[in-house]
Coordinates of C-alpha atoms in Angstrom, one line a residue:
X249 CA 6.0 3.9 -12.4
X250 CA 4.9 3.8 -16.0
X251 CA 1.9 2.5 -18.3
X252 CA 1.1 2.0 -21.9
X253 CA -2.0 1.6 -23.5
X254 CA -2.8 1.8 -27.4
X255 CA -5.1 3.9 -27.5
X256 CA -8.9 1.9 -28.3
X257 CA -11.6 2.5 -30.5
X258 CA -14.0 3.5 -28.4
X259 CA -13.5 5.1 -24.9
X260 CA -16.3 5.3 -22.4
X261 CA -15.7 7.8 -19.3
X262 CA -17.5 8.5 -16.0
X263 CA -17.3 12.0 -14.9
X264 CA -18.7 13.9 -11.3
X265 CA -20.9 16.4 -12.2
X266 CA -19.3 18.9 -9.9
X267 CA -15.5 20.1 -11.9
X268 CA -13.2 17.1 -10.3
X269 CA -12.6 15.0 -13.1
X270 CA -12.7 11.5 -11.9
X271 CA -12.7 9.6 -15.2
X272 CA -12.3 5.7 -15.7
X273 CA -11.3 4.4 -19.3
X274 CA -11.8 0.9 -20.4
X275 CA -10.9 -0.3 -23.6
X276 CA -14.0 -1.5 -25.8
X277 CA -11.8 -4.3 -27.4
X278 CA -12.2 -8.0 -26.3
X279 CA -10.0 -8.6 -23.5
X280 CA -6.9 -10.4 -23.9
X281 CA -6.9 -14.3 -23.1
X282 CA -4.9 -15.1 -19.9
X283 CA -3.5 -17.4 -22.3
X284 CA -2.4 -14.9 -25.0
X285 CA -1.0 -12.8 -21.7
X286 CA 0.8 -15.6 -20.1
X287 CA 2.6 -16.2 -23.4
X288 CA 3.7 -13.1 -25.5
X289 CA 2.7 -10.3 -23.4
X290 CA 3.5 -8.7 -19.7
X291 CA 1.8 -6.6 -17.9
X292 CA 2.6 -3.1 -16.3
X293 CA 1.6 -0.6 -14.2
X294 CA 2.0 3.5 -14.4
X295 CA 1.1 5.7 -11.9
X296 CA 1.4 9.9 -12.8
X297 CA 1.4 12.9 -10.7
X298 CA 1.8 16.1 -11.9
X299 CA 0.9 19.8 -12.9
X300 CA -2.3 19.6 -15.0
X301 CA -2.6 20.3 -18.4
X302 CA -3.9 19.6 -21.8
X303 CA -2.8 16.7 -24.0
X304 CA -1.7 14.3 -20.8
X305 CA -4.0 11.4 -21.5
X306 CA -3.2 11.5 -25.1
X307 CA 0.8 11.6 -24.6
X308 CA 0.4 8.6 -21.9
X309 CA -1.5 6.9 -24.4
X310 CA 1.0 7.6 -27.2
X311 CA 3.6 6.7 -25.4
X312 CA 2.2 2.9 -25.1
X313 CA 0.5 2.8 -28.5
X314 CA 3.7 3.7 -30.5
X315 CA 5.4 1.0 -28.4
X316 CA 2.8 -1.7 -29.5
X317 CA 1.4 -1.6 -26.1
X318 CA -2.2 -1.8 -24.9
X319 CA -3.8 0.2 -22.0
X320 CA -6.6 -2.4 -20.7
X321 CA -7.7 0.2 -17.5
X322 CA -6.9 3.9 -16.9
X323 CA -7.8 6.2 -13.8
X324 CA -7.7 10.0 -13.7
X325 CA -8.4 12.6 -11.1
X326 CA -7.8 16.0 -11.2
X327 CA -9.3 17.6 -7.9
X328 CA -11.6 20.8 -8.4
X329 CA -9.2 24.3 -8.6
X330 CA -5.8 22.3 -7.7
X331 CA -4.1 22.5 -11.2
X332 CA -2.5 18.8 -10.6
X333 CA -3.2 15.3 -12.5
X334 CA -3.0 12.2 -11.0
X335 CA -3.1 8.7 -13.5
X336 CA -3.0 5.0 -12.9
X337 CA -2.6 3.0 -16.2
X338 CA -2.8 -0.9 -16.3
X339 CA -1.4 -2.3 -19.4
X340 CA 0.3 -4.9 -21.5
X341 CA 3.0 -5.3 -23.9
X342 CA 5.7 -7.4 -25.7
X343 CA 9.0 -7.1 -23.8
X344 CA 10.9 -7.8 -26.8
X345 CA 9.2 -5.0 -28.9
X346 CA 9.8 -2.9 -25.5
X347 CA 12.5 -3.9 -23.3
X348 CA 12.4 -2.7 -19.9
X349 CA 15.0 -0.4 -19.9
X350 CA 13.8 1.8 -23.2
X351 CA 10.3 1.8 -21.2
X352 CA 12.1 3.5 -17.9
X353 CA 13.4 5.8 -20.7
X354 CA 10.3 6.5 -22.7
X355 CA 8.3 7.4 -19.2
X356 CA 11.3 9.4 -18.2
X357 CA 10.9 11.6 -21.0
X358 CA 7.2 11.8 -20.5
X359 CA 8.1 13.0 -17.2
X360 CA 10.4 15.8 -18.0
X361 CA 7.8 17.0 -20.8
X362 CA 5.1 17.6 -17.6
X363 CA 7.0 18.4 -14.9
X364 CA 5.5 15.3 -13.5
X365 CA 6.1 14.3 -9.0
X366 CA 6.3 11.5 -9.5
X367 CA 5.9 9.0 -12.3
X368 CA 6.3 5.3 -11.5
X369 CA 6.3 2.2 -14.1
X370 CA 6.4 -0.8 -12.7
X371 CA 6.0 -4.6 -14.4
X372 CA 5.8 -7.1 -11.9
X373 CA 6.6 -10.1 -13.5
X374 CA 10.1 -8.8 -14.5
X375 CA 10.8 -5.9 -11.5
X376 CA 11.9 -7.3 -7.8
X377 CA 9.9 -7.6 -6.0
X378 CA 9.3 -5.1 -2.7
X379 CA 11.5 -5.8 0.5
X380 CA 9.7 -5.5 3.4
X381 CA 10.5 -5.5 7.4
X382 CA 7.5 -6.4 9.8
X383 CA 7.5 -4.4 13.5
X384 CA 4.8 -6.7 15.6
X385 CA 4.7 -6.7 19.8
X386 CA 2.3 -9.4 21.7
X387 CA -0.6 -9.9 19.5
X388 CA -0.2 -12.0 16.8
X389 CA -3.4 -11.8 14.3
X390 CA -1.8 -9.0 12.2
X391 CA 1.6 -10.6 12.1
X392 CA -0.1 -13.9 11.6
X393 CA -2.8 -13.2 8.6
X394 CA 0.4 -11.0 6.9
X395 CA 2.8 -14.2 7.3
X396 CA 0.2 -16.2 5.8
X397 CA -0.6 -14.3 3.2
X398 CA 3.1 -14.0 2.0
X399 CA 3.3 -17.7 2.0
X400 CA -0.3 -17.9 -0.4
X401 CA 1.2 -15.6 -2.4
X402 CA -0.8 -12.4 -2.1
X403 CA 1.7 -9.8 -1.2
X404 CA 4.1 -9.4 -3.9
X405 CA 7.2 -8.9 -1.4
X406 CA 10.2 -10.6 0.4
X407 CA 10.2 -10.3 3.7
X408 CA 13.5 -9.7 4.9
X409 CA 12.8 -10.3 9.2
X410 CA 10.4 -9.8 11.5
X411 CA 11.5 -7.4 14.7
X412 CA 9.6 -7.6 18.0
X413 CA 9.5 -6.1 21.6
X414 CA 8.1 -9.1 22.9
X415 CA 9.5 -12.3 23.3
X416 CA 8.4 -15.4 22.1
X417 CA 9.6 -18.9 22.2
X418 CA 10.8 -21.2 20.2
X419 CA 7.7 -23.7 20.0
X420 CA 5.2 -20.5 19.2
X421 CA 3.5 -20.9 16.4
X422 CA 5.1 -17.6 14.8
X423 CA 8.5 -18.4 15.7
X424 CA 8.0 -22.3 13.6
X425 CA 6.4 -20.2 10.8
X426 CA 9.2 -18.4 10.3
X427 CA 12.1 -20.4 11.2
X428 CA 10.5 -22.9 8.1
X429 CA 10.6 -20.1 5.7
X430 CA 14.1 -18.6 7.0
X431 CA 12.6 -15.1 7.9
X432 CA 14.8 -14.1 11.1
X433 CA 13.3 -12.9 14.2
X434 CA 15.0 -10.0 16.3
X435 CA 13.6 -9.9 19.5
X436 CA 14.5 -6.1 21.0
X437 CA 13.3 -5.2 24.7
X438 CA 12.4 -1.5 24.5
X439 CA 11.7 0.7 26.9
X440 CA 10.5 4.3 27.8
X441 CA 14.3 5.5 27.6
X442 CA 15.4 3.6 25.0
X443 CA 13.1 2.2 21.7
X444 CA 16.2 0.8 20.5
X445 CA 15.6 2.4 16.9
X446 CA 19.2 2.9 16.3
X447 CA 19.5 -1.0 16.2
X448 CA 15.9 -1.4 13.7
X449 CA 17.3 1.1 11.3
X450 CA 20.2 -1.4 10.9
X451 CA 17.9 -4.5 10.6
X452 CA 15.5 -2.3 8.0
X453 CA 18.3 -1.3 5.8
X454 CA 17.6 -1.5 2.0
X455 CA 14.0 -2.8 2.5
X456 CA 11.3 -1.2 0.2
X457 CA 9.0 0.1 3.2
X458 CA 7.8 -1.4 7.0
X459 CA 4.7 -2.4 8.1
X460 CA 3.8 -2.4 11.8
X461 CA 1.4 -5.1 12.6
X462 CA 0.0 -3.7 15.7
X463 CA 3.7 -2.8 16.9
X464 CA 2.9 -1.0 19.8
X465 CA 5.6 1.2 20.1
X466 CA 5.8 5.0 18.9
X467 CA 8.2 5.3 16.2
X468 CA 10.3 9.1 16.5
X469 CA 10.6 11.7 14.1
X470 CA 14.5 11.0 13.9
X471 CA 13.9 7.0 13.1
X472 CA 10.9 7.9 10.4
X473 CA 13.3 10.7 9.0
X474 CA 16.4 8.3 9.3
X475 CA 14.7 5.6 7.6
X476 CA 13.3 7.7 4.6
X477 CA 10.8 5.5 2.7
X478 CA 7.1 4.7 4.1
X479 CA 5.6 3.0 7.0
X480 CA 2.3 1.5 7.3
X481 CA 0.6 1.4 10.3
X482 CA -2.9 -0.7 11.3
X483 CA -5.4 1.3 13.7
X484 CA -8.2 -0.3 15.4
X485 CA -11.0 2.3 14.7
X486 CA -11.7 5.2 12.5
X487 CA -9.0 7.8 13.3
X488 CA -8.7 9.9 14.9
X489 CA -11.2 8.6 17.6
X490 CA -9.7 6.1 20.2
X491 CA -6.0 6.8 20.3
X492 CA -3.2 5.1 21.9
X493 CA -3.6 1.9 24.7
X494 CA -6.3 -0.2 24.3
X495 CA -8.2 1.1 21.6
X496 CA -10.8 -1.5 21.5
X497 CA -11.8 -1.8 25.2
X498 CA -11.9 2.3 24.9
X499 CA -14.6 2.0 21.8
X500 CA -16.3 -1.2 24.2
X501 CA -16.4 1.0 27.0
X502 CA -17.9 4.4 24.9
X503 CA -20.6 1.9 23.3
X504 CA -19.9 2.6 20.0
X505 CA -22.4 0.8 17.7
X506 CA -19.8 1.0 14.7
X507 CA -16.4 -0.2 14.6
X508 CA -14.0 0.5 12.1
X509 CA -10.3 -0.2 11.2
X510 CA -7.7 2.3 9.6
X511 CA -4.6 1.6 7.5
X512 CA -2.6 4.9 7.6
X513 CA 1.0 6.3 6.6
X514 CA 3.1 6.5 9.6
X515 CA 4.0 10.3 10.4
X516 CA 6.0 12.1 13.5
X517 CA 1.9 13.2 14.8
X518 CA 0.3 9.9 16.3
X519 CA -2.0 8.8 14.1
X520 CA -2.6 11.4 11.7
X521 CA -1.1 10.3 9.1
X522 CA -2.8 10.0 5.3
X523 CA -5.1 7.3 5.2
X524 CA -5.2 4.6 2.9
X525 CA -8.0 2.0 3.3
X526 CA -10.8 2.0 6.1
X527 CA -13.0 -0.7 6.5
X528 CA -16.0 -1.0 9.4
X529 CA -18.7 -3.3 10.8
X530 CA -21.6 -3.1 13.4
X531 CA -21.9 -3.8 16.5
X532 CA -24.5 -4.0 19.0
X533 CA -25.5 -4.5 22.9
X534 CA -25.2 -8.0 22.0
X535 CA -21.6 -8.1 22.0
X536 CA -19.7 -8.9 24.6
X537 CA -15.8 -8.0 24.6
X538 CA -14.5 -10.9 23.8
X539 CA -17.1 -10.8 20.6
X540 CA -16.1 -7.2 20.1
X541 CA -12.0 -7.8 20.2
X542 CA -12.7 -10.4 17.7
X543 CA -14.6 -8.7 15.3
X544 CA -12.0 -6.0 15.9
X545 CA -8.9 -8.3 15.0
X546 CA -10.8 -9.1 11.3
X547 CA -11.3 -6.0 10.5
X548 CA -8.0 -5.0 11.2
X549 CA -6.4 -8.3 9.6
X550 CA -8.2 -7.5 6.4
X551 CA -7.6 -3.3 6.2
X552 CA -3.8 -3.7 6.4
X553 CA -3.9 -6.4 4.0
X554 CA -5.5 -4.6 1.5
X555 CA -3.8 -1.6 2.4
X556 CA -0.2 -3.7 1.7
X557 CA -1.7 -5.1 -1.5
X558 CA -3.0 -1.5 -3.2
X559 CA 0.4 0.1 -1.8
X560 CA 2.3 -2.7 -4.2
X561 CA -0.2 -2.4 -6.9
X562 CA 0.7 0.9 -7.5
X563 CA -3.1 2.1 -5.9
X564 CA -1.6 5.1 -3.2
X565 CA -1.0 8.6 -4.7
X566 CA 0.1 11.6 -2.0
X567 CA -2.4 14.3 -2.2
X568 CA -2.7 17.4 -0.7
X569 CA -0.4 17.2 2.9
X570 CA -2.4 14.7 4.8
X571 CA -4.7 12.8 1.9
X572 CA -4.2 10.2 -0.7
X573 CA -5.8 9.1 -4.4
X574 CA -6.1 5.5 -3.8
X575 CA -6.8 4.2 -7.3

């Protein structure tokens, strides 16, 4: 994705004192009116990933300045004695004055000139937004808080169906949701011998990325390399502690006094893949199970959504083989 940013009058950065730079630039300008925004201007997002060199920051800004863009917010982290630049640029700009496709162009080039990974632009008010497929089994508070947030508009995605190994009926509160919103359901009885993974690769087809809301099923190499974009996965705890059945009545049972959640890329080693948002709360002697589960289900309700939401917002940068800049 790509970002512009004119380039402001004053800059003001925050830098760790050991060698990472870990710089956030603001612009010193008045902030735009949402009403200004919502009538002449769009906003985008740019995320960069590349080898490190001199002059990036000034090129990415360049690039938007010359273009009559503004950056309003830029990250940058370049990791201690790893030679590679990661960037996330929020900005606006006049569509006319850049059209869409000389801005895909424009970051291409950009691109080419740094050997960049990856360089992303994205404008959501103009780009389509992401198709999704949803994997849940038996419980629902996953698959229920992500339905619900669709429908309130948080999640900038489509969801394309919903695919289960457990079945529910017709008057469950899921099943109502969705069949009001036209989101089909695909009930698929797994078992040991057969995940039926052939069959979900044919309902995922040309969706963005899946997210597994407590789907409780292990997804193979073959499926993850067959599929080829990203899965995210919800974890009750912080990984890798409490694997497998039953986390929660496995941290109940070890009397943890800290519970956590973990929102993690799915990968062919249970998880272990790269984490991208962990969130945790106490707990004491005071809890019972019941309490525990509960407090539990929240946390992981709220990890994955955030987790969806920074994913979309261009927030999630690979790093290293098993870490991520989350922005």
């Amino acid at each position: 994705m790509s970002v512009i940013r004119r380039v402001p009058s004053i800059l003001t950065g925050l830098v760790n004192n050991n060698n990472n730079r870990n710089i956030c630039f603001k612009s010193s300008e008045p902030s735009i009116p949402s009403s200004t925004l919502s009538s002449s201007l769009t906003h985008g997002i740019h995320v960069f990933y590349c080898p490190d060199v001199v002059g990036i920051v000034a090129k990415l800004s360049e690039c938007i300045a010359s273009k009559g863009g503004n950056i309003l917010s830029a990250d940058v982290f370049v990791p201690q004695n790893k030679h590679v630049f990661y960037s996330r640029s929020d900005f606006v700009f006049d569509p006319v004055k850049w059209p869409r496709i000389q801005m895909e162009e424009d970051f291409l080039k950009l691109s080419q000139t740094f050997n960049a990974m990856r360089s992303v632009v994205r404008v959501p008010s103009l780009d389509p937004k992401y198709k999704i497929a949803v994997l849940a089994s038996k419980q629902d508070h996953c698959l229920v808080d992500l339905l619900h947030g669709w429908q309130d508009g948080r999640f900038p995605v489509d969801i394309s169906c919903v695919i289960s190994n457990h079945y529910r009926a017709s008057n469950t509160h899921v099943i109502r949701f969705l069949e009001r919103h036209g989101i089909p359901y695909h009930y698929l009885d797994t078992t040991k011998e057969n995940k039926r993974e052939s069959e979900i690769l044919e309902l995922v087809q040309n969706t963005d990325f899946l997210v597994l809301a407590r789907y409780m099923q292990i997804l193979s190499g073959n499926f993850l390399r067959s599929y080829g974009n990203d899965v995210i996965n919800i974890h009750h705890g912080l990984l890798p502690s409490f694997k497998g059945g039953s986390p929660s009545k496995q941290a109940f049972d070890a009397g943890v006094k800290l519970i956590g959640a973990t929102s993690h890329f799915v990968t062919e080693e249970l998880d272990s893949g790269p984490i991208i948002e962990q969130m945790v709360e106490r707990v004491s002697h005071r809890d019972n199970l019941q309490s525990f589960v509960q407090k539990s289900e929240n946390l992981e309700k709220q990890c994955l959504s955030k987790a969806i939401r920074s994913y979309c917002e261009l927030r999630v940068l690979p790093y290293e083989e098993k870490k991520t800049v989350v922005f």
